[in-house]
Every structure is written in C-alpha cells, then in structure tokens.
PDB file of C-alpha atoms in Angstrom:
ATOM      1  CA  MET S  15       9.981 -59.827 -69.646  1.00 79.00           C
ATOM      2  CA  ILE S  16       7.710 -62.362 -71.953  1.00 84.00           C
ATOM      3  CA  ASN S  17      10.567 -63.646 -73.811  1.00 86.00           C
ATOM      4  CA  LEU S  18      12.817 -64.218 -70.738  1.00 89.00           C
ATOM      5  CA  LEU S  19      10.019 -66.081 -69.283  1.00 89.00           C
ATOM      6  CA  ARG S  20       9.325 -68.683 -72.079  1.00 90.00           C
ATOM      7  CA  ALA S  21      13.131 -69.193 -72.195  1.00 88.00           C
ATOM      8  CA  ASP S  22      13.462 -69.748 -68.487  1.00 90.00           C
ATOM      9  CA  PHE S  23      10.830 -72.009 -68.367  1.00 92.00           C
ATOM     10  CA  TYR S  24      12.383 -74.000 -71.581  1.00 90.00           C
ATOM     11  CA  LYS S  25      15.285 -74.346 -69.776  1.00 89.00           C
ATOM     12  CA  LEU S  26      13.466 -75.475 -66.745  1.00 89.00           C
ATOM     13  CA  PHE S  27      11.721 -78.451 -68.126  1.00 92.00           C
ATOM     14  CA  HIS S  28      14.652 -79.549 -70.346  1.00 90.00           C
ATOM     15  CA  THR S  29      17.182 -79.888 -67.436  1.00 88.00           C
ATOM     16  CA  ARG S  30      17.588 -82.415 -65.050  1.00 91.00           C
ATOM     17  CA  VAL S  31      17.599 -80.132 -61.578  1.00 93.00           C
ATOM     18  CA  LEU S  32      13.694 -80.253 -61.159  1.00 94.00           C
ATOM     19  CA  TYR S  33      13.562 -83.961 -62.354  1.00 95.00           C
ATOM     20  CA  VAL S  34      16.347 -84.865 -59.830  1.00 95.00           C
ATOM     21  CA  CYS S  35      14.901 -82.862 -56.682  1.00 94.00           C
ATOM     22  CA  THR S  36      11.388 -83.650 -57.036  1.00 95.00           C
ATOM     23  CA  PHE S  37      12.897 -87.233 -57.302  1.00 96.00           C
ATOM     24  CA  VAL S  38      14.759 -87.046 -53.965  1.00 95.00           C
ATOM     25  CA  LEU S  39      12.206 -85.518 -52.110  1.00 94.00           C
ATOM     26  CA  LEU S  40       9.579 -88.479 -53.847  1.00 95.00           C
ATOM     27  CA  CYS S  41      12.232 -90.516 -52.129  1.00 95.00           C
ATOM     28  CA  TYR S  42      12.100 -89.206 -48.810  1.00 93.00           C
ATOM     29  CA  VAL S  43       8.211 -89.913 -49.192  1.00 94.00           C
ATOM     30  CA  GLY S  44       8.538 -93.071 -49.902  1.00 92.00           C
ATOM     31  CA  ILE S  45      10.902 -93.848 -47.206  1.00 92.00           C
ATOM     32  CA  VAL S  46       8.943 -91.845 -44.353  1.00 89.00           C
ATOM     33  CA  ALA S  47       5.590 -93.762 -45.561  1.00 90.00           C
ATOM     34  CA  ALA S  48       7.434 -97.236 -45.519  1.00 88.00           C
ATOM     35  CA  ALA S  49       9.100 -96.300 -42.137  1.00 83.00           C
ATOM     36  CA  PHE S  50       5.441 -95.327 -40.617  1.00 83.00           C
ATOM     37  CA  TYR S  51       4.162 -98.368 -42.138  1.00 84.00           C
ATOM     38  CA  SER S  52       6.748-100.869 -40.787  1.00 81.00           C
ATOM     39  CA  LEU S  53       6.109 -99.303 -37.407  1.00 75.00           C
ATOM     40  CA  ASP S  54       2.175 -99.396 -37.701  1.00 74.00           C
ATOM     41  CA  HIS S  55       2.550-103.335 -38.175  1.00 72.00           C
ATOM     42  CA  MET S  56       5.183-104.077 -35.459  1.00 67.00           C
ATOM     43  CA  PRO S  57       4.036-102.809 -32.194  1.00 60.00           C
ATOM     44  CA  GLN S  58       7.247-103.687 -30.151  1.00 56.00           C
ATOM     45  CA  GLU S  59       9.561-101.376 -32.562  1.00 56.00           C
ATOM     46  CA  LYS S  60       6.714 -98.696 -32.133  1.00 52.00           C
ATOM     47  CA  LYS S  61       7.229 -99.146 -28.085  1.00 52.00           C
ATOM     48  CA  GLU S  62      11.120 -99.059 -28.410  1.00 57.00           C
ATOM     49  CA  MET S  63      10.949 -95.825 -30.790  1.00 54.00           C
ATOM     50  CA  LEU S  64       8.376 -93.984 -28.405  1.00 54.00           C
ATOM     51  CA  GLN S  65      10.625 -94.950 -25.389  1.00 52.00           C
ATOM     52  CA  ALA S  66      13.333 -93.840 -27.110  1.00 57.00           C
ATOM     53  CA  GLY S  67      12.041 -90.212 -28.116  1.00 51.00           C
ATOM     54  CA  ASN S  68      10.947 -90.311 -24.112  1.00 48.00           C
ATOM     55  CA  GLN S  69      14.543 -90.405 -22.943  1.00 47.00           C
ATOM     56  CA  ALA S  70      15.778 -88.121 -25.785  1.00 46.00           C
ATOM     57  CA  GLY S  71      13.180 -85.397 -24.983  1.00 44.00           C
ATOM     58  CA  GLU S  72      14.032 -82.153 -22.903  1.00 42.00           C
ATOM     59  CA  GLY S  73      10.727 -80.989 -20.538  1.00 41.00           C
ATOM     60  CA  VAL S  74       9.024 -83.919 -21.824  1.00 39.00           C
ATOM     61  CA  SER S  75       6.454 -86.367 -20.047  1.00 39.00           C
ATOM     62  CA  LEU S  76       5.811 -89.463 -21.549  1.00 38.00           C
ATOM     63  CA  THR S  77       5.199 -92.527 -20.028  1.00 42.00           C
ATOM     64  CA  VAL S  78       5.481 -95.847 -22.140  1.00 38.00           C
ATOM     65  CA  ASP S  79       4.737 -98.733 -20.266  1.00 44.00           C
ATOM     66  CA  ASP S  80       2.869-102.132 -21.095  1.00 47.00           C
ATOM     67  CA  GLU S  81      -0.340-100.620 -20.707  1.00 43.00           C
ATOM     68  CA  THR S  82       0.580 -97.874 -23.154  1.00 41.00           C
ATOM     69  CA  ASP S  83      -1.986 -97.772 -26.106  1.00 47.00           C
ATOM     70  CA  LEU S  84      -0.205 -98.283 -29.285  1.00 49.00           C
ATOM     71  CA  SER S  85      -3.182 -98.617 -31.269  1.00 54.00           C
ATOM     72  CA  GLU S  86      -3.198 -95.010 -32.796  1.00 63.00           C
ATOM     73  CA  GLN S  87      -1.467 -94.896 -35.997  1.00 73.00           C
ATOM     74  CA  PHE S  88       1.374 -93.282 -37.570  1.00 75.00           C
ATOM     75  CA  LEU S  89       0.021 -93.700 -40.860  1.00 81.00           C
ATOM     76  CA  GLN S  90      -3.472 -92.807 -40.438  1.00 84.00           C
ATOM     77  CA  SER S  91      -5.132 -91.830 -44.207  1.00 87.00           C
ATOM     78  CA  GLY S  92      -3.676 -89.985 -47.281  1.00 88.00           C
ATOM     79  CA  THR S  93      -4.731 -86.656 -45.990  1.00 90.00           C
ATOM     80  CA  GLN S  94      -2.832 -87.206 -42.810  1.00 88.00           C
ATOM     81  CA  PHE S  95       0.154 -88.324 -44.463  1.00 90.00           C
ATOM     82  CA  VAL S  96      -0.041 -85.167 -46.953  1.00 91.00           C
ATOM     83  CA  GLY S  97      -0.116 -83.004 -43.534  1.00 88.00           C
ATOM     84  CA  GLY S  98       2.871 -84.626 -42.025  1.00 88.00           C
ATOM     85  CA  VAL S  99       5.175 -84.162 -44.874  1.00 89.00           C
ATOM     86  CA  ILE S 100       4.193 -80.554 -45.560  1.00 90.00           C
ATOM     87  CA  GLU S 101       4.774 -79.995 -41.850  1.00 85.00           C
ATOM     88  CA  GLU S 102       8.408 -81.428 -42.165  1.00 81.00           C
ATOM     89  CA  ILE S 103       9.466 -78.050 -43.543  1.00 84.00           C
ATOM     90  CA  GLY S 104      13.239 -78.180 -43.023  1.00 84.00           C
ATOM     91  CA  VAL S 105      13.363 -81.183 -45.288  1.00 88.00           C
ATOM     92  CA  ILE S 106      11.408 -79.953 -47.875  1.00 91.00           C
ATOM     93  CA  VAL S 107      13.630 -76.596 -47.585  1.00 90.00           C
ATOM     94  CA  MET S 108      16.773 -77.835 -47.934  1.00 90.00           C
ATOM     95  CA  ILE S 109      15.908 -79.471 -51.252  1.00 92.00           C
ATOM     96  CA  ILE S 110      14.428 -76.019 -52.545  1.00 93.00           C
ATOM     97  CA  GLY S 111      17.512 -74.532 -51.733  1.00 91.00           C
ATOM     98  CA  ILE S 112      19.874 -76.820 -53.358  1.00 92.00           C
ATOM     99  CA  MET S 113      17.589 -77.151 -56.864  1.00 93.00           C
ATOM    100  CA  ILE S 114      16.757 -73.032 -56.486  1.00 93.00           C
ATOM    101  CA  ALA S 115      21.197 -72.694 -55.941  1.00 91.00           C
ATOM    102  CA  ILE S 116      21.859 -75.286 -58.930  1.00 92.00           C
ATOM    103  CA  LEU S 117      19.052 -74.104 -61.642  1.00 91.00           C
ATOM    104  CA  VAL S 118      20.247 -70.442 -61.057  1.00 90.00           C
ATOM    105  CA  GLY S 119      23.566 -70.564 -59.902  1.00 87.00           C
ATOM    106  CA  GLY S 120      23.811 -72.614 -62.935  1.00 86.00           C
ATOM    107  CA  GLU S 121      23.304 -69.791 -65.499  1.00 86.00           C
ATOM    108  CA  PHE S 122      26.044 -67.758 -63.651  1.00 84.00           C
ATOM    109  CA  LYS S 123      28.245 -70.750 -64.574  1.00 82.00           C
ATOM    110  CA  GLU S 124      27.209 -71.161 -68.060  1.00 82.00           C
ATOM    111  CA  ARG S 125      27.204 -67.227 -68.409  1.00 82.00           C
ATOM    112  CA  THR S 126      23.680 -67.719 -69.550  1.00 84.00           C
ATOM    113  CA  ILE S 127      23.069 -64.720 -67.840  1.00 83.00           C
ATOM    114  CA  LYS S 128      25.632 -62.253 -69.045  1.00 82.00           C
ATOM    115  CA  SER S 129      24.487 -63.202 -72.466  1.00 83.00           C
ATOM    116  CA  MET S 130      21.031 -61.822 -71.692  1.00 85.00           C
ATOM    117  CA  VAL S 131      22.526 -58.477 -70.135  1.00 83.00           C
ATOM    118  CA  ALA S 132      24.533 -58.281 -73.114  1.00 82.00           C
ATOM    119  CA  LYS S 133      21.438 -58.458 -75.324  1.00 84.00           C
ATOM    120  CA  GLY S 134      19.982 -55.404 -73.838  1.00 84.00           C
ATOM    121  CA  TYR S 135      17.580 -57.347 -71.568  1.00 83.00           C
ATOM    122  CA  LYS S 136      17.018 -54.925 -67.988  1.00 88.00           C
ATOM    123  CA  ARG S 137      18.567 -56.808 -64.914  1.00 88.00           C
ATOM    124  CA  GLU S 138      15.465 -56.084 -62.835  1.00 90.00           C
ATOM    125  CA  HIS S 139      13.492 -58.209 -65.445  1.00 91.00           C
ATOM    126  CA  ILE S 140      16.174 -60.768 -65.240  1.00 91.00           C
ATOM    127  CA  VAL S 141      15.757 -60.929 -61.333  1.00 92.00           C
ATOM    128  CA  ILE S 142      12.064 -60.989 -61.401  1.00 93.00           C
ATOM    129  CA  THR S 143      12.047 -63.708 -64.011  1.00 94.00           C
ATOM    130  CA  LYS S 144      14.550 -65.752 -62.173  1.00 94.00           C
ATOM    131  CA  VAL S 145      12.055 -65.497 -58.942  1.00 94.00           C
ATOM    132  CA  ILE S 146       8.679 -66.279 -60.817  1.00 95.00           C
ATOM    133  CA  VAL S 147      10.083 -69.253 -62.412  1.00 95.00           C
ATOM    134  CA  SER S 148      12.089 -70.302 -59.110  1.00 94.00           C
ATOM    135  CA  ALA S 149       8.687 -70.250 -57.272  1.00 95.00           C
ATOM    136  CA  ILE S 150       7.204 -72.083 -59.990  1.00 95.00           C
ATOM    137  CA  ALA S 151       9.667 -74.863 -59.316  1.00 96.00           C
ATOM    138  CA  THR S 152       8.871 -74.889 -56.058  1.00 95.00           C
ATOM    139  CA  ILE S 153       5.503 -75.060 -56.648  1.00 95.00           C
ATOM    140  CA  ILE S 154       5.515 -78.081 -59.172  1.00 95.00           C
ATOM    141  CA  MET S 155       7.883 -80.279 -56.556  1.00 95.00           C
ATOM    142  CA  VAL S 156       5.851 -79.964 -53.300  1.00 94.00           C
ATOM    143  CA  THR S 157       2.588 -80.334 -55.260  1.00 95.00           C
ATOM    144  CA  CYS S 158       3.886 -83.506 -56.951  1.00 95.00           C
ATOM    145  CA  ALA S 159       4.994 -84.689 -53.135  1.00 94.00           C
ATOM    146  CA  ALA S 160       1.748 -83.737 -51.504  1.00 93.00           C
ATOM    147  CA  LEU S 161      -0.064 -85.832 -54.473  1.00 94.00           C
ATOM    148  CA  VAL S 162       2.253 -89.019 -53.887  1.00 95.00           C
ATOM    149  CA  ALA S 163       2.091 -88.619 -50.493  1.00 93.00           C
ATOM    150  CA  PHE S 164      -1.892 -88.356 -50.783  1.00 93.00           C
ATOM    151  CA  LEU S 165      -1.792 -91.672 -52.717  1.00 93.00           C
ATOM    152  CA  VAL S 166       0.663 -93.478 -51.317  1.00 93.00           C
ATOM    153  CA  GLY S 167      -0.756 -92.844 -47.521  1.00 90.00           C
ATOM    154  CA  SER S 168      -4.208 -93.198 -48.962  1.00 92.00           C
ATOM    155  CA  VAL S 169      -3.246 -96.950 -49.915  1.00 91.00           C
ATOM    156  CA  LEU S 170      -1.380 -98.037 -46.890  1.00 88.00           C
ATOM    157  CA  SER S 171      -3.551 -97.039 -44.342  1.00 85.00           C
ATOM    158  CA  GLY S 172      -6.199 -98.112 -46.344  1.00 86.00           C
ATOM    159  CA  ASN S 173      -8.143 -94.435 -45.582  1.00 88.00           C
ATOM    160  CA  VAL S 174      -8.532 -91.438 -47.837  1.00 87.00           C
ATOM    161  CA  ASN S 175      -9.497 -89.245 -45.475  1.00 84.00           C
ATOM    162  CA  ASN S 176     -10.333 -89.665 -41.440  1.00 82.00           C
ATOM    163  CA  TYR S 177     -11.166 -85.837 -40.540  1.00 79.00           C
ATOM    164  CA  ASN S 178     -14.358 -83.554 -39.879  1.00 80.00           C
ATOM    165  CA  ASN S 179     -14.603 -80.457 -41.729  1.00 79.00           C
ATOM    166  CA  SER S 180     -13.007 -78.510 -39.203  1.00 75.00           C
ATOM    167  CA  GLU S 181      -9.983 -80.460 -39.086  1.00 78.00           C
ATOM    168  CA  LEU S 182     -10.263 -80.538 -42.637  1.00 83.00           C
ATOM    169  CA  LEU S 183      -9.812 -77.013 -42.708  1.00 82.00           C
ATOM    170  CA  ALA S 184      -6.737 -77.032 -40.704  1.00 81.00           C
ATOM    171  CA  LYS S 185      -4.937 -79.666 -43.156  1.00 83.00           C
ATOM    172  CA  ALA S 186      -6.158 -77.248 -45.816  1.00 86.00           C
ATOM    173  CA  ARG S 187      -4.318 -74.309 -43.923  1.00 85.00           C
ATOM    174  CA  CYS S 188      -1.427 -76.270 -43.251  1.00 86.00           C
ATOM    175  CA  ILE S 189      -1.008 -76.918 -47.252  1.00 89.00           C
ATOM    176  CA  LEU S 190      -1.785 -73.739 -48.322  1.00 90.00           C
ATOM    177  CA  GLY S 191       0.648 -71.969 -45.792  1.00 89.00           C
ATOM    178  CA  GLY S 192       3.264 -74.832 -46.505  1.00 90.00           C
ATOM    179  CA  LEU S 193       3.479 -73.809 -50.256  1.00 92.00           C
ATOM    180  CA  ALA S 194       3.578 -69.920 -49.162  1.00 92.00           C
ATOM    181  CA  ILE S 195       6.520 -70.739 -46.782  1.00 91.00           C
ATOM    182  CA  PHE S 196       8.392 -72.798 -49.438  1.00 93.00           C
ATOM    183  CA  VAL S 197       7.678 -70.042 -51.859  1.00 94.00           C
ATOM    184  CA  ALA S 198       8.494 -67.042 -49.795  1.00 92.00           C
ATOM    185  CA  PHE S 199      11.957 -69.108 -48.935  1.00 91.00           C
ATOM    186  CA  SER S 200      12.354 -69.928 -53.245  1.00 93.00           C
ATOM    187  CA  SER S 201      12.641 -66.014 -53.362  1.00 93.00           C
ATOM    188  CA  LEU S 202      15.016 -65.848 -50.169  1.00 91.00           C
ATOM    189  CA  PHE S 203      17.217 -68.241 -51.844  1.00 92.00           C
ATOM    190  CA  THR S 204      17.122 -66.635 -55.296  1.00 93.00           C
ATOM    191  CA  LEU S 205      18.538 -63.118 -53.897  1.00 91.00           C
ATOM    192  CA  ILE S 206      21.653 -65.498 -52.096  1.00 90.00           C
ATOM    193  CA  VAL S 207      22.308 -67.072 -55.921  1.00 90.00           C
ATOM    194  CA  MET S 208      21.921 -63.560 -57.566  1.00 90.00           C
ATOM    195  CA  ALA S 209      24.308 -62.051 -54.914  1.00 88.00           C
ATOM    196  CA  ILE S 210      26.632 -64.889 -55.007  1.00 87.00           C
ATOM    197  CA  ARG S 211      26.993 -65.847 -58.758  1.00 85.00           C
ATOM    198  CA  ASN S 212      28.207 -69.311 -57.625  1.00 83.00           C
ATOM    199  CA  VAL S 213      26.292 -72.774 -57.291  1.00 86.00           C
ATOM    200  CA  GLU S 214      28.704 -73.723 -54.592  1.00 86.00           C
ATOM    201  CA  ILE S 215      28.994 -71.653 -52.388  1.00 88.00           C
ATOM    202  CA  SER S 216      25.145 -70.650 -52.917  1.00 87.00           C
ATOM    203  CA  VAL S 217      24.262 -74.058 -51.833  1.00 86.00           C
ATOM    204  CA  VAL S 218      26.385 -73.961 -48.647  1.00 85.00           C
ATOM    205  CA  LEU S 219      24.426 -70.784 -47.757  1.00 83.00           C
ATOM    206  CA  ASN S 220      21.301 -72.076 -47.977  1.00 80.00           C
ATOM    207  CA  MET S 221      22.125 -75.221 -46.377  1.00 80.00           C
ATOM    208  CA  VAL S 222      23.317 -72.855 -43.269  1.00 79.00           C
ATOM    209  CA  ILE S 223      20.773 -70.691 -43.577  1.00 76.00           C
ATOM    210  CA  ILE S 224      18.147 -73.219 -42.893  1.00 72.00           C
ATOM    211  CA  MET S 225      20.095 -75.089 -40.102  1.00 72.00           C
ATOM    212  CA  MET S 226      21.915 -72.526 -38.472  1.00 76.00           C
ATOM    213  CA  LEU S 227      19.573 -68.984 -38.729  1.00 73.00           C
ATOM    214  CA  PRO S 228      16.648 -69.800 -36.660  1.00 72.00           C
ATOM    215  CA  ASN S 229      19.016 -71.088 -33.767  1.00 75.00           C
ATOM    216  CA  ILE S 230      21.165 -67.535 -34.621  1.00 76.00           C
ATOM    217  CA  LEU S 231      17.936 -65.766 -33.961  1.00 73.00           C
ATOM    218  CA  GLY S 232      16.776 -67.340 -31.321  1.00 74.00           C
ATOM    219  CA  VAL S 233      19.812 -66.889 -29.265  1.00 76.00           C
ATOM    220  CA  ILE S 234      19.847 -63.064 -30.147  1.00 73.00           C
ATOM    221  CA  GLU S 235      16.215 -62.590 -29.653  1.00 72.00           C
ATOM    222  CA  SER S 236      16.805 -64.072 -25.766  1.00 75.00           C
ATOM    223  CA  THR S 237      20.027 -62.303 -25.119  1.00 77.00           C
ATOM    224  CA  TRP S 238      19.066 -58.694 -26.258  1.00 76.00           C
ATOM    225  CA  LYS S 239      14.853 -59.449 -26.784  1.00 72.00           C
ATOM    226  CA  ILE S 240      14.607 -58.488 -30.554  1.00 75.00           C
ATOM    227  CA  PRO S 241      11.465 -60.104 -31.407  1.00 75.00           C
ATOM    228  CA  PHE S 242      12.413 -62.021 -34.518  1.00 70.00           C
ATOM    229  CA  SER S 243       9.763 -64.772 -33.900  1.00 71.00           C
ATOM    230  CA  LYS S 244       7.484 -62.560 -35.085  1.00 78.00           C
ATOM    231  CA  ILE S 245       9.249 -62.092 -38.518  1.00 79.00           C
ATOM    232  CA  GLN S 246      10.261 -65.826 -38.985  1.00 80.00           C
ATOM    233  CA  LEU S 247       8.087 -68.206 -41.700  1.00 79.00           C
ATOM    234  CA  THR S 248       8.413 -70.937 -39.445  1.00 79.00           C
ATOM    235  CA  GLU S 249       7.095 -69.452 -36.315  1.00 80.00           C
ATOM    236  CA  GLY S 250       4.225 -67.966 -38.251  1.00 80.00           C
ATOM    237  CA  PHE S 251       3.772 -71.580 -40.399  1.00 82.00           C
ATOM    238  CA  ASN S 252       3.463 -73.310 -36.795  1.00 81.00           C
ATOM    239  CA  LYS S 253       0.841 -70.770 -35.598  1.00 81.00           C
ATOM    240  CA  VAL S 254      -1.238 -70.838 -38.623  1.00 81.00           C
ATOM    241  CA  ILE S 255      -1.468 -74.708 -38.448  1.00 79.00           C
ATOM    242  CA  GLN S 256      -2.885 -75.247 -34.681  1.00 78.00           C
ATOM    243  CA  SER S 257      -6.279 -75.891 -34.406  1.00 67.00           C
ATOM    244  CA  ASN S 258      -7.265 -73.184 -32.500  1.00 72.00           C
ATOM    245  CA  ALA S 259      -5.352 -70.852 -35.698  1.00 76.00           C
ATOM    246  CA  SER S 260      -7.317 -67.740 -35.843  1.00 79.00           C
ATOM    247  CA  ILE S 261      -7.624 -65.050 -38.577  1.00 85.00           C
ATOM    248  CA  VAL S 262      -5.106 -62.964 -36.889  1.00 87.00           C
ATOM    249  CA  ASN S 263      -2.366 -65.964 -37.730  1.00 85.00           C
ATOM    250  CA  MET S 264      -3.231 -66.196 -41.272  1.00 87.00           C
ATOM    251  CA  VAL S 265      -3.393 -62.613 -41.975  1.00 89.00           C
ATOM    252  CA  HIS S 266       0.243 -62.400 -40.152  1.00 85.00           C
ATOM    253  CA  LEU S 267       1.721 -65.499 -42.327  1.00 86.00           C
ATOM    254  CA  GLY S 268       0.392 -64.016 -45.256  1.00 90.00           C
ATOM    255  CA  ILE S 269       1.903 -60.486 -44.375  1.00 91.00           C
ATOM    256  CA  LEU S 270       5.116 -62.517 -44.130  1.00 88.00           C
ATOM    257  CA  PHE S 271       5.090 -64.507 -47.473  1.00 92.00           C
ATOM    258  CA  VAL S 272       4.160 -61.317 -49.099  1.00 93.00           C
ATOM    259  CA  GLY S 273       6.927 -59.314 -47.324  1.00 92.00           C
ATOM    260  CA  TYR S 274       9.779 -61.558 -48.052  1.00 90.00           C
ATOM    261  CA  VAL S 275       8.720 -62.088 -51.748  1.00 93.00           C
ATOM    262  CA  ILE S 276       8.751 -58.500 -52.165  1.00 94.00           C
ATOM    263  CA  ILE S 277      11.879 -57.362 -50.004  1.00 93.00           C
ATOM    264  CA  SER S 278      13.756 -60.529 -51.567  1.00 93.00           C
ATOM    265  CA  THR S 279      12.841 -59.344 -55.524  1.00 94.00           C
ATOM    266  CA  ILE S 280      13.725 -56.127 -54.756  1.00 94.00           C
ATOM    267  CA  VAL S 281      17.050 -56.605 -52.883  1.00 93.00           C
ATOM    268  CA  ALA S 282      18.288 -58.971 -55.413  1.00 92.00           C
ATOM    269  CA  CYS S 283      17.613 -56.431 -57.846  1.00 91.00           C
ATOM    270  CA  LEU S 284      19.396 -54.054 -56.348  1.00 91.00           C
ATOM    271  CA  VAL S 285      22.599 -56.293 -55.720  1.00 89.00           C
ATOM    272  CA  PHE S 286      22.430 -57.840 -59.202  1.00 87.00           C
ATOM    273  CA  LYS S 287      21.983 -54.382 -60.705  1.00 79.00           C
ATOM    274  CA  ARG S 288      25.542 -53.068 -59.019  1.00 73.00           C
ATOM    275  CA  ALA S 289      27.099 -56.395 -60.136  1.00 72.00           C
ATOM    276  CA  ASP S 290      29.803 -57.133 -62.580  1.00 69.00           C
ATOM    277  CA  VAL S 291      28.619 -60.262 -64.339  1.00 69.00           C
ATOM    278  CA  LYS S 292      31.335 -61.764 -65.398  1.00 61.00           C
TER     279      LYS S 292
END
C-alpha cells in the first residue's frame, strides 16, 4: 500500500488537475473579493443590490431606504473573508467533485488501475489509496484558497482580524468544520468514480448530487417525515458555524464526517472488488 500511495502522490503532483482546480478556486476567491471591495466603495450600488435581494427573498423582511446604514462593509477583515469563503460550500464542493472525477476517473480511462490489479495489488488497498489521496488533494486546494482569502481580505480591508476571542473561536469552528465537510464529500465522490469508472459521467453525477440531492432529500423528508436533515453534511455544518453552537453540534458533525468517510470507503471497496476492470 505504501508503494500505491507513493505512486498516487507522484501522479497528483505531476499532473495538472490539482493545479488547475486550485487556480479556478483562487479565481473565484479573487472575483468575490473584488466584488465586495467594489461594493464597499460604491454605496449606491450596494443599496441597489440589497434592494434586489429584498425583492427576491421569500419571507424575509428587510427595509432598505435612504436612512439605511450602509457603512457595514462586506469585506471587513482577512479572517472574516476566510470564513465567508469556507461557508460557500456549494462552489467549493462542486470544484472538488470535478477534480476527483478527473483525477480518479482518468486512471480508468488510461487503464492504470487495471495494471495495478494485474500486478496483484489488493483492490481494497487501491480504493483506500484513492480516498486518502483525494482527501489530501482536497485539503491542499481548500487550504490554499483559505490562505489567499486571508491575505487578500487583509490587504483590501486593511484589517487582519476584527473578532474577539469567542467570535474567533466560531470562525475556527467554521474552518475546521468546512475541511471536515469537504473531505467527507471527497470520499463520497471517490465512491461514485470507483463505481462508474468514467470521467464524464462521474463529473455529471457529482454535479447533480451537489445541485439536486439536498432538494430531493428535503422533499422526501417533508412528504414522508424521514429525518434526512439529521444526516446531511451541510445541515450539520450550518449548526456548527452558528454563534451558539454547542458541543453536541460539533460531535454530531464529527460523527457525520467519520460515518461518511468510513461508509463511502467500505461501499467503494465492495463495488470495486466486484467490478470487471477493463
């Protein structure tokens, strides 16, 4: 298994997938920072945006008139911007899904996994290696984005941190909880790729899961009263980042993280073990 890890890490750092996906995420961070900085220096545009958001929101009461205080900035500090970036789960998870579909699915396309099986490596070891490398790639990409967000946010806002100790602890929970969520999703995406064994279909399925699965589970929960929200990663994350988050909320997210990683890995091992690798 050590040899498999060495080979996979070599491929990870000698292919462009990780670098391109990280660059795309950094571009997203830069675009958001530029947009926030521009709005903070254009009060009229900020007011129009808030008014548009008020009209589009359902069940939200927000009055934006000539007396509304627009002095509060979108971009307040580097720490605040990092938390804001991490909380944009959908965008980051979508990029992770694409990265893993190309990274792992490409090995089926190039038949490198077939050669690993032919050399006598255990399929379970191959799957576990893919899960570990996918998780490391995810952590590297998100960490780079967080560091760049901190630097950009600090420079543009002129403030490194604007939180007291308790608020800073909440942001730390946000960052650590976000990393746990992203790693859990990476194991789920690895399972999908190992089951489908096709880059293009895996990309589509990973995108569909991000965009449609939460809504589908929400409809099922409201119709048949099945508590899917208790096992949803995003719901667990939302509870952890709240200012009044309890130890129970953090333990719940930790259980979800461990459960997703272990179950996804076990299922991926079973699926791949029974697969005909061509």
